[in-house]
CSV table of C-alpha atoms and ligand atoms in Angstrom, one decimal:
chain,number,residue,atom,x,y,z
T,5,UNK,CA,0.2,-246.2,81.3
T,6,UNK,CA,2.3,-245.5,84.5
T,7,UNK,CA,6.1,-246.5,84.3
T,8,UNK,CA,7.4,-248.9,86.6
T,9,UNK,CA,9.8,-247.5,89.2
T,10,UNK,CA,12.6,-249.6,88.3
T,11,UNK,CA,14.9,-248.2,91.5
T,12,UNK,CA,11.9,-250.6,94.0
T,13,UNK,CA,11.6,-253.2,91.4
T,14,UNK,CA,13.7,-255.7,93.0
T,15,UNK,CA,12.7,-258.5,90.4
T,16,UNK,CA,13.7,-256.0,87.5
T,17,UNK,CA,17.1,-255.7,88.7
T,18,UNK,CA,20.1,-256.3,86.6
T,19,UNK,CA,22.9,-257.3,88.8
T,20,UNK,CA,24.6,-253.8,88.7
T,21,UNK,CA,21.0,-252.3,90.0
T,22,UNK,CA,21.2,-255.2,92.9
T,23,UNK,CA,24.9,-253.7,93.6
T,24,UNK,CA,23.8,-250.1,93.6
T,25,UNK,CA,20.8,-250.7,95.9
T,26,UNK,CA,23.5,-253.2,99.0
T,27,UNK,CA,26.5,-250.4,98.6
T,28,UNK,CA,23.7,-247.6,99.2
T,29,UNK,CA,23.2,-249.8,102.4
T,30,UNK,CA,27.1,-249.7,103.0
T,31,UNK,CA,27.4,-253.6,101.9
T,32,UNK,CA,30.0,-254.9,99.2
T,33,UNK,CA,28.6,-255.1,95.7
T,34,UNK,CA,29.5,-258.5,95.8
T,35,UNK,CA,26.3,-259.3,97.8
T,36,UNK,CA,24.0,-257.3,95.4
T,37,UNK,CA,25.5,-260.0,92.8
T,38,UNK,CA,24.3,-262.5,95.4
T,39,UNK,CA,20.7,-261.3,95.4
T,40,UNK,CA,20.9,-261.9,91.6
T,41,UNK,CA,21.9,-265.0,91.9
T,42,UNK,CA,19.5,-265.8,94.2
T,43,UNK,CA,16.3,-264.8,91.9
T,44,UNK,CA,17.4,-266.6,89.1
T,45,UNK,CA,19.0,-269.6,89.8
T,46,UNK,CA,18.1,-270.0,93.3
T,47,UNK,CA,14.5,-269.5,93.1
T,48,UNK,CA,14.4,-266.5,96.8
T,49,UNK,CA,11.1,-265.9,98.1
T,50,UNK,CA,12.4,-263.6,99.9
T,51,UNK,CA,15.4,-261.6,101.4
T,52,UNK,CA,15.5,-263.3,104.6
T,53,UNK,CA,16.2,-266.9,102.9
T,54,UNK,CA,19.2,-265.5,101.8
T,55,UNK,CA,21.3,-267.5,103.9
T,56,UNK,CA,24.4,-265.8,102.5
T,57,UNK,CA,23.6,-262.8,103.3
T,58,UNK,CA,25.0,-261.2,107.1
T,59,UNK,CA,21.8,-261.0,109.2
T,60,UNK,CA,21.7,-257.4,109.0
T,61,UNK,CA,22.0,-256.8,105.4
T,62,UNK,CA,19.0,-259.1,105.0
T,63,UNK,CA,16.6,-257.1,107.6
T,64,UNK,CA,17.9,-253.3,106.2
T,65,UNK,CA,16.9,-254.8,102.7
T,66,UNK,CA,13.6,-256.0,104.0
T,67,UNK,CA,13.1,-252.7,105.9
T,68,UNK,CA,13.5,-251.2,102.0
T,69,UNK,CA,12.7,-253.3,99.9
T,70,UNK,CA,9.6,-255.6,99.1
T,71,UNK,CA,10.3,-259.1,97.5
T,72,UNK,CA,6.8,-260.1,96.0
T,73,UNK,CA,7.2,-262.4,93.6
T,74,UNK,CA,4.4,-264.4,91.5
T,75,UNK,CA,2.6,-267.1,92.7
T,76,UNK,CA,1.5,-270.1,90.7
T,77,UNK,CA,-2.4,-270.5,91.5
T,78,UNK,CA,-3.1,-273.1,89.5
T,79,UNK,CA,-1.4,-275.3,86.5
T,80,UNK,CA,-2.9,-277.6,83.8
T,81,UNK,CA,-1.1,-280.4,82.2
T,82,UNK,CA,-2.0,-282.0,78.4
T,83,UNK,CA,-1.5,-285.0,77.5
T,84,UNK,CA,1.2,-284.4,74.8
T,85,UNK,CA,3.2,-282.4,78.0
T,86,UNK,CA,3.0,-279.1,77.7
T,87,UNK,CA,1.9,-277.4,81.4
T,88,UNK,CA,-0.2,-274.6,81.4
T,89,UNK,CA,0.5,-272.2,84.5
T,90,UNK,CA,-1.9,-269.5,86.0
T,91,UNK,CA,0.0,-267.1,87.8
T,92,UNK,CA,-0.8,-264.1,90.4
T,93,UNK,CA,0.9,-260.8,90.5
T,94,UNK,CA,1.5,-258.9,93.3
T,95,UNK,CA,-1.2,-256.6,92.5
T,96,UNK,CA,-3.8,-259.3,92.2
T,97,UNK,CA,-3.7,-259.8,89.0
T,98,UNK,CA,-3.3,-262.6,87.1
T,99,UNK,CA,-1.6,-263.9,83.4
T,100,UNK,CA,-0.6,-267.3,82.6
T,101,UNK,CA,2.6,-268.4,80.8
T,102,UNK,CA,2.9,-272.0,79.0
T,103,UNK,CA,5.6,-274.4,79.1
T,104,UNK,CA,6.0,-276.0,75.6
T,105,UNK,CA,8.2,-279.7,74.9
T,106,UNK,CA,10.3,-279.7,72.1
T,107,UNK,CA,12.8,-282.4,70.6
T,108,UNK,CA,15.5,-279.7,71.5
T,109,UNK,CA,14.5,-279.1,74.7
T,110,UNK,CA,12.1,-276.9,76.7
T,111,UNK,CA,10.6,-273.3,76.0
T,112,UNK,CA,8.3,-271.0,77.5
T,113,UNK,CA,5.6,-268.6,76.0
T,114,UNK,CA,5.2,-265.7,78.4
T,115,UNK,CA,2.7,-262.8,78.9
T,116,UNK,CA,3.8,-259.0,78.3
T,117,UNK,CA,0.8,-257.0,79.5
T,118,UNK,CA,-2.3,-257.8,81.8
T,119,UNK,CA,-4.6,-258.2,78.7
T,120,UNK,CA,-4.0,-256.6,74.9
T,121,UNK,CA,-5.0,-253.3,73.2
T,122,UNK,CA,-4.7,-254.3,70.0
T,123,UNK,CA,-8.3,-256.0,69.8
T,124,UNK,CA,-7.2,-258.7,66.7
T,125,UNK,CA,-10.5,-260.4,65.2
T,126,UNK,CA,-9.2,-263.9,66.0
T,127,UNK,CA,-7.4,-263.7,69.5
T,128,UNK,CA,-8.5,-264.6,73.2
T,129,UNK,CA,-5.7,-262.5,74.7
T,130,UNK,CA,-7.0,-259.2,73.5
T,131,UNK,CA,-10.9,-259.5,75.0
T,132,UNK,CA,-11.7,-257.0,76.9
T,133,UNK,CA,-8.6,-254.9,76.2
T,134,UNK,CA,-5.2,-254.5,78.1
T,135,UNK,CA,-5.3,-253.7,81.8
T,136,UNK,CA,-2.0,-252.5,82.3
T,137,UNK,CA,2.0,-253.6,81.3
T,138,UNK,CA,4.4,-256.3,83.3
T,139,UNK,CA,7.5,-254.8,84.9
T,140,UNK,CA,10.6,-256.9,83.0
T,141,UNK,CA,10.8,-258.6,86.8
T,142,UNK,CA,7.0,-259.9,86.0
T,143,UNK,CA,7.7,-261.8,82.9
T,144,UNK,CA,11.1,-263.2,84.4
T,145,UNK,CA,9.3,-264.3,86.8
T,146,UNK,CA,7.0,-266.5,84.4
T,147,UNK,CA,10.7,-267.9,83.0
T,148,UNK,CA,11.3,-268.8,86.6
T,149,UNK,CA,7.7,-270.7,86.8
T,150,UNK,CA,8.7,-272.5,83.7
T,151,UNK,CA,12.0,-273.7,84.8
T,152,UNK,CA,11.1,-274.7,88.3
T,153,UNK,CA,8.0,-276.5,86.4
T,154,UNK,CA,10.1,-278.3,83.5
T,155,UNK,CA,12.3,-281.8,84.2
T,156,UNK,CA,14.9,-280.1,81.8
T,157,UNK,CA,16.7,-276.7,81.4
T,158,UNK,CA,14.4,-274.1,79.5
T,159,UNK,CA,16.4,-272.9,76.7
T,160,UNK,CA,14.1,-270.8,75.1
T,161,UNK,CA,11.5,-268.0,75.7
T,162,UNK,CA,8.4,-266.7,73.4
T,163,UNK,CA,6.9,-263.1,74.3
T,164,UNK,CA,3.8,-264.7,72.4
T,165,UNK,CA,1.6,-265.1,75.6
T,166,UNK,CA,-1.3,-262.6,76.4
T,167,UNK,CA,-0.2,-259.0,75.5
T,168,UNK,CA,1.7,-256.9,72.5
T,169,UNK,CA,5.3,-256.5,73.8
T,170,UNK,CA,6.2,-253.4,71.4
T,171,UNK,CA,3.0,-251.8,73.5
T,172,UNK,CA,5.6,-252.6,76.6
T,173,UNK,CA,8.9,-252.2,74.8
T,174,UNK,CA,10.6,-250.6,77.9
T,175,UNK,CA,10.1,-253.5,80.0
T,176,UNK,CA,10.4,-256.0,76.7
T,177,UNK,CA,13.8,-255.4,76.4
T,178,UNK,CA,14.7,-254.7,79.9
T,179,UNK,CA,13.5,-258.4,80.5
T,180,UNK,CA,15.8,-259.4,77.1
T,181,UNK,CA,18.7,-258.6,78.8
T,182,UNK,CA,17.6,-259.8,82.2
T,183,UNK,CA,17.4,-263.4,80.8
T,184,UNK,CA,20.3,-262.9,79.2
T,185,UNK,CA,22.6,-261.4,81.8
T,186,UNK,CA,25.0,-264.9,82.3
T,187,UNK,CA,25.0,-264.7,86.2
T,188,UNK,CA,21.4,-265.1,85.8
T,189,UNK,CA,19.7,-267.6,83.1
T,190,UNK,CA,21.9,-266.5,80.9
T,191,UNK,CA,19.9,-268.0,77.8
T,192,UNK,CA,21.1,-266.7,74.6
T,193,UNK,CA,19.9,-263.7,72.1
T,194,UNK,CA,18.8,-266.1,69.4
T,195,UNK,CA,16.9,-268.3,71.5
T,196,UNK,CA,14.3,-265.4,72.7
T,197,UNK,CA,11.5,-264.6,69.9
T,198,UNK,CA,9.4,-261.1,70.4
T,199,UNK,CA,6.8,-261.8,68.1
T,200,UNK,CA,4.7,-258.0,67.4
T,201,UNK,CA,1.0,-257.6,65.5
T,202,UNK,CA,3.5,-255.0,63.8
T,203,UNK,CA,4.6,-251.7,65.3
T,204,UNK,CA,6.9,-250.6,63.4
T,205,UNK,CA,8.6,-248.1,64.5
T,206,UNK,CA,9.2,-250.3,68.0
T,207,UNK,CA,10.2,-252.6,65.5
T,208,UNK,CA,12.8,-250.5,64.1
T,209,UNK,CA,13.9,-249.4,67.6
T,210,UNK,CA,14.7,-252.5,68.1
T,211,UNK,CA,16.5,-253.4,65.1
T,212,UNK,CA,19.1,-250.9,66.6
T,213,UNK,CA,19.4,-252.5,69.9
T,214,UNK,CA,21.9,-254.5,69.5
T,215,UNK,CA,19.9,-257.7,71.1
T,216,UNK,CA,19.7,-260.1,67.6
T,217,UNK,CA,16.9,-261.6,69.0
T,218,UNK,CA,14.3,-263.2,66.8
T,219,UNK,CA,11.7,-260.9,65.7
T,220,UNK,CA,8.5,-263.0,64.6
T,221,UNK,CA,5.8,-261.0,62.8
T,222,UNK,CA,2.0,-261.5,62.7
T,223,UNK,CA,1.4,-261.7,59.3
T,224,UNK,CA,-1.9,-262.8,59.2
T,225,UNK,CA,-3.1,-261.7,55.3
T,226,UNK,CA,-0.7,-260.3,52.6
T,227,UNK,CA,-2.7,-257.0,51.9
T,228,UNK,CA,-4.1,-254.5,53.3
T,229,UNK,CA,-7.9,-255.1,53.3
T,230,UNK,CA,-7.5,-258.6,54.6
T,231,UNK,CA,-5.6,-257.9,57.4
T,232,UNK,CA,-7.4,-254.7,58.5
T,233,UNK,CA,-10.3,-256.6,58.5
T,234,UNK,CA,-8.3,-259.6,61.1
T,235,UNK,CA,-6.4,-256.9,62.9
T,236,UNK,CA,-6.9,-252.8,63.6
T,237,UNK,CA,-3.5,-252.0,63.9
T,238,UNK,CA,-3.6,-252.4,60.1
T,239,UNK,CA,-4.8,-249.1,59.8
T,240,UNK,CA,-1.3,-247.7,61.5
T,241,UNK,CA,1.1,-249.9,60.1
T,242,UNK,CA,-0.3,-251.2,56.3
T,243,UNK,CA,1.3,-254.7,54.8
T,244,UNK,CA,4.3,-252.3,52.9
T,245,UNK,CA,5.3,-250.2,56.1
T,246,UNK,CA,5.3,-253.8,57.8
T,247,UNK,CA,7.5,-255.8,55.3
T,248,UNK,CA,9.5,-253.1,55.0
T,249,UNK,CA,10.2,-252.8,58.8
T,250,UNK,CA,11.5,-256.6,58.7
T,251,UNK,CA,13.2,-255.9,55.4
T,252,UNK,CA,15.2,-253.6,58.1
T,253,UNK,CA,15.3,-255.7,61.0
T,254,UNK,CA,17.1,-258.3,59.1
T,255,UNK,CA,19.6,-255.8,57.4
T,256,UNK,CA,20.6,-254.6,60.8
T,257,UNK,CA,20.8,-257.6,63.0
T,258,UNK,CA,21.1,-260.7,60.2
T,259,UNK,CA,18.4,-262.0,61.9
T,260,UNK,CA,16.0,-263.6,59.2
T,261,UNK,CA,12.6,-262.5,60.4
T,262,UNK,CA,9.7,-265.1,61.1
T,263,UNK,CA,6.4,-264.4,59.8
T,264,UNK,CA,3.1,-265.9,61.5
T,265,UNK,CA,0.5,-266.7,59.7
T,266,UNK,CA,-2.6,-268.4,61.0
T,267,UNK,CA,-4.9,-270.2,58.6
T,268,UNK,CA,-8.8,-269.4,58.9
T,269,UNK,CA,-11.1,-271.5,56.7
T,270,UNK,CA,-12.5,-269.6,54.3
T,271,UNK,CA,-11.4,-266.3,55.4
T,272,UNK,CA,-7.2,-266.0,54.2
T,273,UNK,CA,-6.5,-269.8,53.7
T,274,UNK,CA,-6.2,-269.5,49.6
T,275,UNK,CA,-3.4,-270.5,47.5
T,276,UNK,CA,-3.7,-267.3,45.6
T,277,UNK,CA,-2.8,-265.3,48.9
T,278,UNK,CA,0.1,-267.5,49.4
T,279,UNK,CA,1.5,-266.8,46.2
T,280,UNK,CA,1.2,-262.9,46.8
T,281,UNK,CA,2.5,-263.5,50.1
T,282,UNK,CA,5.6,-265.2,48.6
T,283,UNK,CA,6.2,-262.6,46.2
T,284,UNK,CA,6.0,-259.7,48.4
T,285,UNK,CA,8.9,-261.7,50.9
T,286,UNK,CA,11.8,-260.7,48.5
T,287,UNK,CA,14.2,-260.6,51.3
T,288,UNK,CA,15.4,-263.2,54.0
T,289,UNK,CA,12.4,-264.9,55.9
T,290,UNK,CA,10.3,-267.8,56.8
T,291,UNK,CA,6.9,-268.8,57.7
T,292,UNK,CA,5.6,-270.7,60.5
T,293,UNK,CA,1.8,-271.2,59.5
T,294,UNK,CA,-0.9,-271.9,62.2
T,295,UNK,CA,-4.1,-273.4,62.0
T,296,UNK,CA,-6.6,-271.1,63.9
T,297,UNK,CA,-6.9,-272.4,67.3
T,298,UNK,CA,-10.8,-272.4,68.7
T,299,UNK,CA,-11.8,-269.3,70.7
T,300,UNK,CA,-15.4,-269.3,71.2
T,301,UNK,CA,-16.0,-265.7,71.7
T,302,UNK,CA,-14.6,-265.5,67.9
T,303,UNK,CA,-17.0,-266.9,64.4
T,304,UNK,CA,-14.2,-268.7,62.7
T,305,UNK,CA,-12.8,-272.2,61.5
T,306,UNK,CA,-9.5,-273.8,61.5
T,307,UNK,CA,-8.3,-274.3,57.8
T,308,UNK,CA,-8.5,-278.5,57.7
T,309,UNK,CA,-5.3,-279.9,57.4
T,310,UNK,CA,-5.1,-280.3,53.1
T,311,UNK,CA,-5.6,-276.5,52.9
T,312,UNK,CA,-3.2,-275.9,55.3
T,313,UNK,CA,-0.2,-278.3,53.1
T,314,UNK,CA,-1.9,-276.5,49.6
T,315,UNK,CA,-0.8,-273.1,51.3
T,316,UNK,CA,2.4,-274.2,53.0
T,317,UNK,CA,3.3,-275.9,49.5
T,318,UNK,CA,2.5,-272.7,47.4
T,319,UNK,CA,5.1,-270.8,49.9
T,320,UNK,CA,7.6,-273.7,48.9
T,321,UNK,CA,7.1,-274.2,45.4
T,322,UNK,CA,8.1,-270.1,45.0
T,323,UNK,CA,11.5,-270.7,47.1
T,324,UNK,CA,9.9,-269.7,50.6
T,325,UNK,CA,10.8,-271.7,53.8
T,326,UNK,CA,7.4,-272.7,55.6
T,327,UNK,CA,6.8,-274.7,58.5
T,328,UNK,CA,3.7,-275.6,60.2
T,329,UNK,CA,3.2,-275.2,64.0
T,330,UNK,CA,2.8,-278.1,65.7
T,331,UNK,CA,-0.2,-277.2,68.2
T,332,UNK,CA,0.4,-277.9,71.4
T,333,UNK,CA,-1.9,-277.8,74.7
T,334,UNK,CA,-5.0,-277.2,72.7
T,335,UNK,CA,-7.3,-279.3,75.0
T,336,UNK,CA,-6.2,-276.8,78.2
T,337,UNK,CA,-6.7,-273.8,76.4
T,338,UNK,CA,-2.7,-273.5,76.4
T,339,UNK,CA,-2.3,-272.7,72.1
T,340,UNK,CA,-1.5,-269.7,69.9
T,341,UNK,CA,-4.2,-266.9,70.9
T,342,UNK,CA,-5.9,-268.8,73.6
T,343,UNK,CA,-4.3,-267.5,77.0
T,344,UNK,CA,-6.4,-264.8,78.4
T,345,UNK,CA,-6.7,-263.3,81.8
T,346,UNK,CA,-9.0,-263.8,84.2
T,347,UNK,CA,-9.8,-260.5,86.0
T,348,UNK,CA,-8.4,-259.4,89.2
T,349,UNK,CA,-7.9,-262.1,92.0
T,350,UNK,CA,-7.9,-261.5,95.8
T,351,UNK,CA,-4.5,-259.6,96.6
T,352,UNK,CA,-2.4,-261.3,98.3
T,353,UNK,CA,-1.7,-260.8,101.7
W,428,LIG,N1,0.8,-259.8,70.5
W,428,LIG,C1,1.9,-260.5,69.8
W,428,LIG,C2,2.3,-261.8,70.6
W,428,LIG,C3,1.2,-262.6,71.2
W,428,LIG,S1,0.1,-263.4,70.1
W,428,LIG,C4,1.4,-260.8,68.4
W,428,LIG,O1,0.3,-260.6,68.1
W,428,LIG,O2,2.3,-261.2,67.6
W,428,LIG,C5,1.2,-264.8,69.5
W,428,LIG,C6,0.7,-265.3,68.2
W,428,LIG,O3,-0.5,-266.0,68.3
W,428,LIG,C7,0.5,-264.2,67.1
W,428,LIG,O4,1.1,-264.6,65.9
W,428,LIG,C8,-1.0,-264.2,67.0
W,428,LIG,O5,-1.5,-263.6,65.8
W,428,LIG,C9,-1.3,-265.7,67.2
W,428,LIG,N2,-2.7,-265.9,67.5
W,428,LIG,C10,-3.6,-265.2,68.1
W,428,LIG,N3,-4.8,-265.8,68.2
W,428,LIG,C11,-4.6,-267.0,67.6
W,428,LIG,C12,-5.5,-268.1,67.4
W,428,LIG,N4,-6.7,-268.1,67.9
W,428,LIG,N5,-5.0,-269.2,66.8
W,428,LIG,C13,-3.7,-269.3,66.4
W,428,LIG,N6,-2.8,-268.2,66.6
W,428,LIG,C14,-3.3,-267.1,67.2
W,429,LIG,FE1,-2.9,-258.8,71.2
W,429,LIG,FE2,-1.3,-260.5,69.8
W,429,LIG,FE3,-3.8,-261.2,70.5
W,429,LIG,FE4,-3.5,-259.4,68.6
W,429,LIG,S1,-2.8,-261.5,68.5
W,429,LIG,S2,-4.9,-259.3,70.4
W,429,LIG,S3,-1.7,-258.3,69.4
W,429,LIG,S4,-2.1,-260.8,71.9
């Protein structure tokens, strides 16, 4: 997969990139801190709106530069308000990103890749396989949607759209710090979650990042014959080499680690897989159980709702903190696993 030329990137730009690129042009750095400013909290289309700017700094930057960022082609609203938005890249491709409400606020679930290698049993993202990564600029860009979208400040971002982000992990935690950087969103560490099917060594790369961000795993089965069946990365990373990797991440960033778990009637809703589950977790950790959300390409069920409490109550009874997701934007195709892409649209022009 070809790397993403950061130096023409203009939307991956931390400010001190945005200060490089006006001194090279004999401007103040001041002004690249301007530009900044002007992505993320100002919403710039493009360098000529940049009314701050001298006249001639904004036509050398346009002579340089191209400002293409992502247009919103379409966007689907439930009834319990969560806002479902389509958006097209520069290249003509397309990815969509979800605004979610919350009683604490707003977040956003955003896409990593166009697509998703990793070909789990039970997803929509991962038909038809991944087409190619997002630069860190592309999946800001989807934070940007959301907040000019949302009535309230977004104060949290999901990498749990369409896409793997350890498969991108460049541009992953390039984009971490771009939400970050305090001239800019500025949202904080804790409040961004990478959730991961499991790489683990990208997981314990980024246990040594210093970014305690919340690392959310896709549990999915507590051994190994289960979950390869659900999910082929299995094969690379077992159940063992997984736990162990979280065991990690929360040694090294005191980050208690989330583990996913979506219940499939039938196929890994037991109460006896609960229990293992629980007494495998012998470290820090908590888990957010899903219900299976309908994808019709995939044969399964949602576990009905007393299966659901029987496995979130066996978690509990052995001392492990569960939760269940509240499932939002079902009815526009907007939940866990149901964001896909939709081939290539015309470019834009
Ligand atoms: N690729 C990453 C992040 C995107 S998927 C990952 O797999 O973790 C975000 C979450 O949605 C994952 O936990 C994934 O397993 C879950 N998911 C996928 N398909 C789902 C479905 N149909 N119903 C509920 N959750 C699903
Ligand atoms: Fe990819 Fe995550 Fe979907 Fe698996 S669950 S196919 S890793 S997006």
């Amino acid at each position: 997969m070809s790397r993403i030329d950061w130096a023409t990137d203009v939307l991956s730009w931390l400010p001190a990139d945005a200060e490089a690129a006006v001194a090279d042009l004999g401007a103040a750095p001041y002004r690249g801190r301007q530009l900044f400013q002007g992505l993320w909290r100002g919403h710039l289309a493009s360098f000529e709106d940049l009314a701050v700017w001298p006249r001639s700094l904004r036509q050398a930057m346009s002579e340089r530069y191209r400002l293409q960022r992502a247009v919103p082609l379409a966007e689907q609203r439930a009834h319990d308000g969560t806002v479902k938005g389509l958006l097209r890249l520069a290249d003509g491709e397309s990815v969509e990103a979800v605004l979610l409400p919350h009683r604490y606020g707003w977040s956003v679930c955003v896409s990593t890749q166009v697509g998703c290698a990793m070909g789990c049993h039970f997803c929509a993202s991962g038909i038809g396989g991944r087409k190619r990564n997002l630069s860190a600029g592309e999946i800001m860009d989807q934070v940007a949607w959301a907040s000019a979208v949302a009535p309230g400040r977004v104060g949290r971002v999901d990498l749990m759209g369409i896409g793997e982000p350890l498969d991108n992990y460049r541009e992953t935690v390039r984009f971490l710090r771009l939400v970050h950087e305090p001239s800019g969103l500025g949202l904080s560490y804790r409040h961004l979650t990478v959730s991961t099917s499991g790489l683990v060594p990208a997981m314990l790369r980024l246990a040594e990042e210093g970014l305690p961000v919340t690392l959310a795993a896709s549990l999915h089965a507590p051994d190994d014959a289960l979950r390869e069946s659900l999910m082929p990365v299995n094969r690379a990373y077992p159940v063992a080499k997984l736990l162990a990797a979280c065991e990690t991440y929360w040694e090294r960033t005191g980050r208690r680690v989330t583990f996913e778990y979506l219940l499939i009637q039938g196929v890994n809703d037991g109460t006896a897989l609960a229990e293992s589950l629980a007494d495998q977790l012998t470290f820090p950790a908590h888990v957010n159980v899903i219900p299976w959300n309908p994808v019709p390409e995939h044969p399964f069920r949602p576990s009905p709702p007393h299966q659901v409490k029987a496995f979130c109550d066996a978690l509990l009874n052995r001392g492990i903190p569960c939760t269940v997701r509240r499932e939002l934007g079902q009815e526009i195709q907007a939940a866990c696993g149901q964001l896909r892409r939709t081939g290539a649209l015309p470019a834009p022009t």
